[in-house]
Amino acid sequence: MADNAFASLASLTALMDKCVHCGFCLPACPSYLLTGKETDSPRGRIYAMRAGLDGRTDMTPTVVEHFDTCLGCMACETACPSGVKYAPLIEQTRAAVETHHRRTGGERWLRRLLFNTLPYPSRMSLLAWPLLLLGPLRRSPALLRLIPERFRPLLTLAPDVTIASLSARTPERTPATGERRMRVGLVTGCVQRTFFGSVNEATARVLAAEGCEVIAPPTQGCCGALGLHAGEADRARTFARSMIETFERAQVDVVAINAAGCGSAMKEYGHLLRDDPAWAARADAFSRKVRDVSELLAQLGPARAPRHRIEARVAYHDACHLGHAQGIRQQPRTVLSEIPGLTLVPVADADICCGSAGIFNLTQPAMASELGRRKASVLFDATPDLVVTSNPGCILQIQSAAREAGHPYRVLHIVELLDASITGRAIL
Ligand code: SF4
Ligand code: SF4
């Protein structure tokens, strides 16, 4: 067993064996929808994991490719009637892949670049300046032709950067409006902090308007989601410990997050650090405090701050790491329904991933673009004025696909819409 590249999955045998091969998950799986191959489906991947553990298959480049095409969207968990927990299976498999499989030079280079920049806001700020200077020119076909294909999504997906967006800073403490209901720690994120500082500012304003004192510790780092979802568990554990320590010091009642992928990872800290006696209990206590911002607002009950009218058709896009991974679907809709004048419009194939999926749209650009095109198109068919969602990756992915297709709707974070409704700022 020691030479078996899949040996670390042995503790998950019971999870794998829960799969009864019924295939209900197949139509829900975006990679299967695109390729039509069993090997790119949840059932096929679980079969490959078991075959690897039993020594019936090796970790060949082809086998790895089928794990790499998994978006980690967890639509299969939602669809599975047998309650198969796919998340720990794919996370452990990805860790095994990174330990036992040697990637090509280009793949290694890209992954190194991503892991050494995305979790570090100060490094990302440096990368933001070329984006600012190039402006929309960075998407010109002439410039893109000069860039190796593998690296083009870094330019096409990157957000529009302005001096204002780069200099947005969330206050370390935002006092509650009126009587204080709770003390909330705000996770400011990495991509969110660098490129969507205005979303963090809006989050602090909305929570404060609803009676929360908001604490955004300036020393906080990355939550580790990027590493956790890409097979870099040790890196994720290091970030997790630091995050727990920071928010313990802040002495908050709950920890709020406005990025679905980060929230889903932080709710898993208890599991991630379960074998570390010094941290297991602290990680579990932290995870139990984590709330997505819409989850927290719904938990606070009916809106306290008056909402201004917004006459708009709004399509809500369920981020996979909010809907599938955290089961949070109703709360965002509930808080949106408190905005007078707003019409929530239904969207077809709402359970299918937009193709963002952490770094998937950077590592698997062809599949991600196709999923982005499909998502932008079904959103367009719903004829919305605005598309709102709860994850910066989804915003960038849908914006990019909508721009390419010439769709006119704007894509916003849900708190930007709530903030506009509370402050009366024009949003259309
Ligand atoms: S739906 Fe669940 S039990 Fe059925 S094949 Fe998929 S993972 Fe296995
Ligand atoms: S996580 Fe998403 S892409 Fe991966 S197997 Fe499940 S449904 Fe398919």
Tab-separated table of N, CA, C and O and ligand atoms in Angstrom, residues 25 28-32 40-43 45 69-77 86 90 94 353, ligand 2:
chain	number	residue	atom	x	y	z
A	25	CYS	N	-26.431	11.802	-10.293
A	25	CYS	CA	-25.575	12.987	-10.248
A	25	CYS	C	-25.098	13.414	-11.648
A	25	CYS	O	-24.644	14.537	-11.831
A	28	ALA	N	-26.355	16.601	-13.342
A	28	ALA	CA	-26.070	17.816	-12.554
A	28	ALA	C	-24.622	18.258	-12.703
A	28	ALA	O	-24.263	19.364	-12.312
A	29	CYS	N	-23.799	17.391	-13.272
A	29	CYS	CA	-22.348	17.635	-13.270
A	29	CYS	C	-21.926	18.418	-14.522
A	29	CYS	O	-22.078	17.937	-15.652
A	30	PRO	N	-21.366	19.614	-14.343
A	30	PRO	CA	-21.020	20.430	-15.519
A	30	PRO	C	-19.940	19.821	-16.396
A	30	PRO	O	-19.999	19.953	-17.628
A	31	SER	N	-18.968	19.126	-15.815
A	31	SER	CA	-17.926	18.551	-16.679
A	31	SER	C	-18.508	17.418	-17.514
A	31	SER	O	-18.177	17.247	-18.690
A	32	TYR	N	-19.428	16.645	-16.930
A	32	TYR	CA	-20.082	15.572	-17.693
A	32	TYR	C	-20.979	16.168	-18.782
A	32	TYR	O	-21.042	15.641	-19.902
A	40	ASP	N	-15.547	11.811	-16.709
A	40	ASP	CA	-15.629	13.204	-16.257
A	40	ASP	C	-16.884	13.445	-15.421
A	40	ASP	O	-17.350	14.575	-15.302
A	41	SER	N	-17.434	12.379	-14.865
A	41	SER	CA	-18.641	12.508	-14.027
A	41	SER	C	-18.274	12.185	-12.576
A	41	SER	O	-17.234	11.569	-12.313
A	42	PRO	N	-19.147	12.544	-11.628
A	42	PRO	CA	-18.866	12.205	-10.220
A	42	PRO	C	-18.744	10.697	-10.027
A	42	PRO	O	-17.814	10.220	-9.359
A	43	ARG	N	-19.685	9.947	-10.632
A	43	ARG	CA	-19.662	8.491	-10.476
A	43	ARG	C	-18.364	7.915	-11.036
A	43	ARG	O	-17.729	7.063	-10.403
A	45	ARG	N	-15.499	9.451	-11.380
A	45	ARG	CA	-14.334	9.848	-10.574
A	45	ARG	C	-14.269	9.030	-9.281
A	45	ARG	O	-13.190	8.630	-8.850
A	69	THR	N	-10.580	18.022	-14.422
A	69	THR	CA	-11.753	18.626	-15.070
A	69	THR	C	-12.931	18.774	-14.094
A	69	THR	O	-13.974	19.313	-14.467
A	70	CYS	N	-12.768	18.303	-12.873
A	70	CYS	CA	-13.806	18.490	-11.849
A	70	CYS	C	-13.733	19.934	-11.356
A	70	CYS	O	-12.668	20.411	-10.969
A	71	LEU	N	-14.873	20.609	-11.342
A	71	LEU	CA	-14.888	22.015	-10.922
A	71	LEU	C	-14.979	22.171	-9.403
A	71	LEU	O	-14.869	23.288	-8.900
A	72	GLY	N	-15.229	21.066	-8.718
A	72	GLY	CA	-15.396	21.170	-7.256
A	72	GLY	C	-16.653	21.951	-6.901
A	72	GLY	O	-16.732	22.577	-5.845
A	73	CYS	N	-17.656	21.910	-7.793
A	73	CYS	CA	-18.854	22.750	-7.604
A	73	CYS	C	-19.843	22.138	-6.620
A	73	CYS	O	-20.735	22.813	-6.120
A	74	MET	N	-19.725	20.850	-6.355
A	74	MET	CA	-20.550	20.107	-5.411
A	74	MET	C	-22.021	19.984	-5.821
A	74	MET	O	-22.880	19.672	-4.996
A	75	ALA	N	-22.298	20.200	-7.119
A	75	ALA	CA	-23.661	19.949	-7.602
A	75	ALA	C	-23.998	18.473	-7.426
A	75	ALA	O	-25.158	18.105	-7.247
A	76	CYS	N	-22.968	17.618	-7.463
A	76	CYS	CA	-23.207	16.177	-7.301
A	76	CYS	C	-23.696	15.861	-5.886
A	76	CYS	O	-24.522	14.961	-5.707
A	77	GLU	N	-23.205	16.597	-4.894
A	77	GLU	CA	-23.669	16.350	-3.518
A	77	GLU	C	-25.147	16.684	-3.397
A	77	GLU	O	-25.910	15.977	-2.745
A	86	TYR	N	-18.985	14.177	-1.508
A	86	TYR	CA	-17.956	14.174	-2.543
A	86	TYR	C	-16.795	15.118	-2.192
A	86	TYR	O	-15.658	14.884	-2.603
A	90	ILE	N	-12.801	14.507	-3.223
A	90	ILE	CA	-12.033	15.195	-4.268
A	90	ILE	C	-10.888	15.997	-3.640
A	90	ILE	O	-9.799	16.096	-4.218
A	94	ARG	N	-7.152	15.379	-4.757
A	94	ARG	CA	-6.313	16.451	-5.309
A	94	ARG	C	-4.993	16.534	-4.540
A	94	ARG	O	-3.933	16.780	-5.132
A	353	CYS	N	-22.845	25.286	-12.626
A	353	CYS	CA	-21.730	26.207	-12.357
A	353	CYS	C	-21.478	27.160	-13.535
A	353	CYS	O	-21.662	26.785	-14.700
B	2	SF4	S1	-17.932	18.690	-8.012
B	2	SF4	FE1	-19.089	19.443	-9.816
B	2	SF4	S2	-17.730	19.006	-11.549
B	2	SF4	FE2	-16.948	17.790	-9.825
B	2	SF4	S3	-17.942	15.802	-10.006
B	2	SF4	FE3	-19.250	17.026	-8.676
B	2	SF4	S4	-20.768	17.978	-10.050
B	2	SF4	FE4	-19.081	17.239	-11.329
